[in-house]
Amino acid sequence: MKLKNMFGTRSRGTAAASVLVRTHSTHTAKAVVAMGVVAVALLSGCTAGGDSPSEGELTGTIRMLVEITPAKTLSYYEGLVAPYVESHPGVKVVFETPSTDGPQGTLQQGLASGDIPDIVQSNLDPVVAPQLLGFPDEAWVMDTPFVSANTLDGQIYKVATAAQIQSLVFYNKDAFDEAGITTLPKSIDEFTAALKKLKAAGYLPLQTAGEWVTGSQLIMMAQPDLMTTNPDFFAQATSGEATFADSAYATYMEAYEGWVKDGLVSDQALGLKYEDAIAGFTSGKAATIVMGNWLVNSIDEANPTFPVGVFPTPTIDGSTPRQYGNAAQPYSILKDSKNVALALDLVKYLVSDKTAVETALTQGDFRAGYSVTASELTMAVAQVLDDSPGLVSFYLGSGSSAFQDQVNLSVQSLYTGNSSSVAVADIDTWWKTNATN
Amino acid sequence: MMLSRTARVFALLLLGLVMAVPIYLLLSNAFKSQQDIVASPFGFPAQGFSLEYLVRALNSQEFNVVGAYAITVFFVLAVNALALLVTGPAAYVIARGTRRYHRVVMLVLLMGLFIPSQALIIPVIYVLKTLGLMGTIPGFLLFETTLIIPLSIFLYVAFIQSIPRELDEAARIDGATRLATFWLIIFPLMRPVVATAIILNGIAVWSDFVNPQIILGPGSGIYTVTTGVYAAISKYSTDFTLVYPNMLLAAAPVMVFYILMQRRIVGGLISGATKG
Amino acid sequence: MQQTSSNARGAATAGRTPGADSQRVIFSKALRQRARLRAVVNDSSLLAPPLVLVGLFVIVPIFVALYLSFTNWTGFTPPTPAGLSNYVRLSQDRDVQYSLQLTAIIAVVGTIVCNVLGLGVALLVNGNSKFNSLMRVLVFYPYVIGPIIIGFLWSSILGSNGAINALLHSWGGEGFPFFADPTWAAVSVIAVIIWSSFGVNVILYLAGLQTIPESLVEAALIDGASAWQTFWRVKLPVLAPTVTLNIVLPVIGLLRVYELILALTEGGPAGTTRTLVYNILNISFRNTQFGYGAAQSVVLMIVIIIITLLIIRLRRRSEEAVAA
C-alpha cells in the first residue's frame, strides 16, 4: 500500500532535469543490478514477458492522472508512453497533474463531480476500489509484483510496474567519518547516539520536513517492527485487541519526541517542503535522511560533493528489519472509463513490455528478472534489500490515505509541544472513529 | 487633523511601504534567477534582469495563461449578462412594488448574503449532479449567477427607487408591459449602477477559486486564472522562477485594469455603500 | 388601497341608477381584480427567474445539506443513513473545535483591527489629492487581486526560503519560523488576512465620511470643540450605519476564510491554521466524508445567521439612539 503523497506533488524546477534515460553522474557504475535472492523469492519468480502491442485496433484518447514528483516529471511520463503512442496511430495520451491533494484526492473529487480520468498512476486507497476495474486473471497481471497486496475482496484493483522499499536511511559518509561513527547504527538507541555525535560535529543530524514527509518517515521506520511483531495488527486494532499505544509506533514516537527535544531534528522542519529536505541533505547540511528508494534519483541528480551511503532504518532490538515495501508505479483503471479496452492495453504495455519496464526502472525501483544500468547508490539500496529478511506492507484496507494523514498530524504535533503519548493516543482515537473494516 | 503633519506623513509612508513592498517583490523577482531571488530578494540581481522566466511561464504547458484569461473574461461577462437579465426586471418589480410579497421576495433573494457559498458547495454538487450539470460550463455559470444575485438586487432596487415613478408610469398608462417598460425606459438610466455591479461582481467572479475548482475541476481541462495559477504554482512552490512569473502574469492585467478604472471602482463602491 | 377607492366610488355612484351602477360596480371590481391578477402574474414571471435560481442553488442545497448531514456519503456512492452520528462526532472532534476557535479568533481580531485601521486610514486619505488617490489604490488592490495570489505572494515572502528569511540568512542570521511554528503561523495568517482585508473597510468608511454634513462639523468647530472631540461626538455617531456595515461584512467574510489559508499554509504546520471552511472542504474531499462535511456546513450556516442577526439587532439599537 503506497503512502499517499509519498511522491509529493512538487516537481523540481530545474527543468533541464528531464530524466528519461538516466544518464550519468560521476557515481554511476556501469554495472548490472541483478535481483537479489530475497526479492526474487518474494516477488513473482517469472520473468516478465513483453508481447508486442496489437496494431491498429484500438484508438482514442486516454486521460491519465499521474503522480508528479521531482523524479517523475511530465517529460518522464511522456517518454514512458512514447513507444506505445508511436506504434498505435490514432492513440493519444493526455496526462493530468493532480492538485495538492495528490492523485487520491484529485480522483475523489473527480468521482464526486462525475469527471473521471481513464487511468490513474498512484497507489490508491482501496476506498475507491468499487469504482475501479478489476484486472483480469491473465499472465501479464499475475506477473506483476504485489498482486495479492493489490487485491481487495477478490478484485485486483491495481497492477504494479515494480517494487519499492522505504525503510532506508541515506547518510553522508564524510559526516559520519567526521563525527567518529565507525559502525552503522542498528537499534534505535544506537541511532540516537549517532545522531548526537553528528550534532556535536556541527551537522543537522536527521533531515525532516513538513507536508507529508513527517508522518511518512515515522511509518518507514516503525512499520517493519509493527508488522513483524504482529502481522495482523490492523485487524486487531479494529477489533480492539491491539492499540497503537502498545505498539512499535509508540516506541518510535517516543524516540522521535526525544529527537525533537534534543534538537536532533530542525525545529523549523514543519515549514519545509519535500524538495527543501532533499536540498538540505544533498547540500551537506543534514547528515541523514529517512526516505524511500525513489530518493536515489534526486540524490544522483544533485550530485553532492560527498559520498552517500544507505543503511536500513533502526529497529527496536537492533536486528535487521524487514523492508517496508509496496507497489511502485502502479496503475488503476476507472470502471466507468469510456475507453476501457484501450486503457487495459496501455497498462498491459506499461507493466509488461520490456522497454516500458526498463524505462520505469530508471526511477530506482526493482523488478524480478530485469537488469538495468544503475548508479552506485541504487546498488547499495539493492544490497540492503538483499540483506533484509523480507518485506512488510502498510495497512491495505480502506481509508489508508486518511490514516496516513492522521499519523502525519500526530508526528507533526511532536514539534509543537505534544507529548508522544498524547500523539499516539490521537492515532488510537482516530482509528476507533474511522476504520471501517 | 488630529495628528500632526509629520505624524500623518509618517503614518502614510509606513502604510504605503507595507502595501507596496509585496508588489515590488512580485515585479522584481519575476525577472530574476533562482539564486538571485534567494541571495538578494529585495535587491537588484547580480546578472541583471532577464525575461526568460516570464517567457517560460507564458509558454508553459501547465498553465495556459492566455487561455485562462480568455475563459475567465468570458465567465465574467457571461455571469454579469445573466445576472442583469435575471435580476434587472425583478429589481424593477420589487422597487415599484408595494405589496407585502415584494418585501418577502427581496428578503429571499438577499439570503445569499448570509449563506456562505463554501457551505453550499457540497450540496450544490449533489443538485448539479442530479440535473446533469456537474462539470459543465452552464452549471457553473448558473451557480455563479445565483451567488451574485444578492448584491445585484440590492444595488438595482436601491437605484431604481431613486428614479421618479412618473417616468415608467407614463409608459404603463400607454399600455407597455412591465418587461418592455423596464428595458426601454428604466434600463437606459441604470448605466452607473450597472457599471458598479459589473465591476463588483466581476471582481468576485474573477477571483473566485473554490467554485470553478470544484464544479469545473481539474479533469474538465478548464482553468480560470485563479484555478490555473493555483495548479501551476502549488506543485512547484519551491521554484521561485516559476512562482513569481506566474503570479505576475495572473495579477498584472487585473492590477492594470484596476489602476485605470480605480476611480470608477472606488467611486462605485462608495456610492453603493452610501445607498445602503 | 384600490379596494377602498373602488368601494368609495361604488358608494358614490350607488345612489343614481341602482341596477346599472351595481352592475358597473361589480363589473369594475371584476375587471380590477382581473387586472390585479394579471399584474401579479406578470410580476411573478419577472420575479420567477431569480427566485428559481435562488431556490435551486441556495434553498434546495440548504435542505440537501441538512439531509446529507444525517448520512454517510463518499461522494460517489449513494448516501447511507447515519442518524445523529455526524453531530455527535462534531461535538467531540478536537480538530473541529480547534478550527472553530481559530476561525472565531480570526473573525473577532480581524474585525476589530480592520475597523480601527480602516477608519484611521480613511480619515488620513479623505482628501481629493492625487496622493490620496494613490493611497486608495494601494490599500484596496489586495481585494482586486484575490486571496489565492495574495496567499502565494505572502508565502513567498514569509516562507522558510522566502524573501525575508533569505535576506536574514544572507546577513548570517537565523530565519523566523513564520510558518513553521504554530503560534507564529497563526499570527502570520491573521496579519496577512488583515493586510488584505482592511482596504474594504477603508473604502466603506470613506463612503460613510462623505455622508457627514459639513455644517455639523463646522458648527462643532465654531463651538470650540477640538478635532478629537469633533471626531468622537460628531463624526462617529453619524457613521453609525457604516460601522454596522463594517462589522457585518468583515465578520461574515472572515468566518469564510479558506483560499488564503490554502495558498498560504495549506492548513499547516501540523494542521494549526485550519479554519472552519478549510476543515469542511478538506474533510469532505480528502477523506470522502461528505456527510460529516455537510454537518459542519450546517453548523457554519447557523453560526453566521445567528451572528449576523445579533450584530444587526445590537447595532440597530445604537443607531436608533443616534438618530434620536
GROMACS .gro file of C-alpha atoms in nm, chain A residues 9-15 63 68 74 78 96-101 106 109 111-115 273 275-276, chain B residues 56 61-62 125 129 134-135 213-221 223 230 233-239 241-242:
model
   54
    9THR     CA    1   0.312   1.695  -0.566
   10ARG     CA    2   0.610   1.915  -0.618
   11SER     CA    3   0.842   1.898  -0.905
   12ARG     CA    4   1.191   2.019  -0.946
   13GLY     CA    5   1.207   2.340  -1.125
   14THR     CA    6   1.540   2.288  -1.283
   15ALA     CA    7   1.365   2.155  -1.582
   63ARG     CA    8  -0.662   1.058  -1.982
   68ILE     CA    9   0.422   1.421  -1.021
   74LEU     CA   10   0.564   1.510  -1.720
   78GLU     CA   11   0.565   1.127  -2.198
   96GLU     CA   12  -0.336   1.516  -1.588
   97THR     CA   13  -0.145   1.659  -1.300
   98PRO     CA   14  -0.307   1.630  -0.960
   99SER     CA   15  -0.395   1.911  -0.723
  100THR     CA   16  -0.211   1.940  -0.394
  101ASP     CA   17  -0.428   1.661  -0.259
  106THR     CA   18  -0.797   1.460  -0.715
  109GLN     CA   19  -1.304   1.497  -0.632
  111LEU     CA   20  -1.556   1.095  -0.883
  112ALA     CA   21  -1.773   1.329  -0.681
  113SER     CA   22  -1.815   1.563  -0.973
  114GLY     CA   23  -1.859   1.285  -1.224
  115ASP     CA   24  -1.549   1.382  -1.420
  273LYS     CA   25   0.872   2.105   0.180
  275GLU     CA   26   1.226   1.949  -0.208
  276ASP     CA   27   1.375   2.154   0.075
  493ARG     CA   28   0.878   3.034  -1.995
  498GLN     CA   29   0.200   2.376  -2.094
  499GLU     CA   30   0.073   2.355  -1.744
  562ILE     CA   31  -2.264   1.927  -0.620
  566LYS     CA   32  -2.521   1.610  -1.049
  571MET     CA   33  -2.191   1.899  -1.288
  572GLY     CA   34  -1.862   1.972  -1.458
  650GLN     CA   35  -1.210   2.438  -0.877
  651ILE     CA   36  -1.487   2.212  -0.759
  652ILE     CA   37  -1.751   2.245  -1.026
  653LEU     CA   38  -1.517   2.264  -1.320
  654GLY     CA   39  -1.246   2.055  -1.155
  655PRO     CA   40  -0.903   1.969  -1.289
  656GLY     CA   41  -1.049   1.698  -1.506
  657SER     CA   42  -1.258   1.932  -1.715
  658GLY     CA   43  -0.949   2.093  -1.857
  660TYR     CA   44  -0.878   2.662  -1.594
  667TYR     CA   45  -0.312   2.756  -0.829
  670ILE     CA   46   0.220   2.721  -0.858
  671SER     CA   47   0.106   2.491  -0.584
  672LYS     CA   48   0.308   2.199  -0.704
  673TYR     CA   49   0.623   2.394  -0.773
  674SER     CA   50   0.619   2.636  -0.486
  675THR     CA   51   0.985   2.593  -0.407
  676ASP     CA   52   1.089   2.706  -0.751
  678THR     CA   53   1.146   3.121  -1.105
  679LEU     CA   54   0.810   2.957  -1.165
   0.00000   0.00000   0.00000
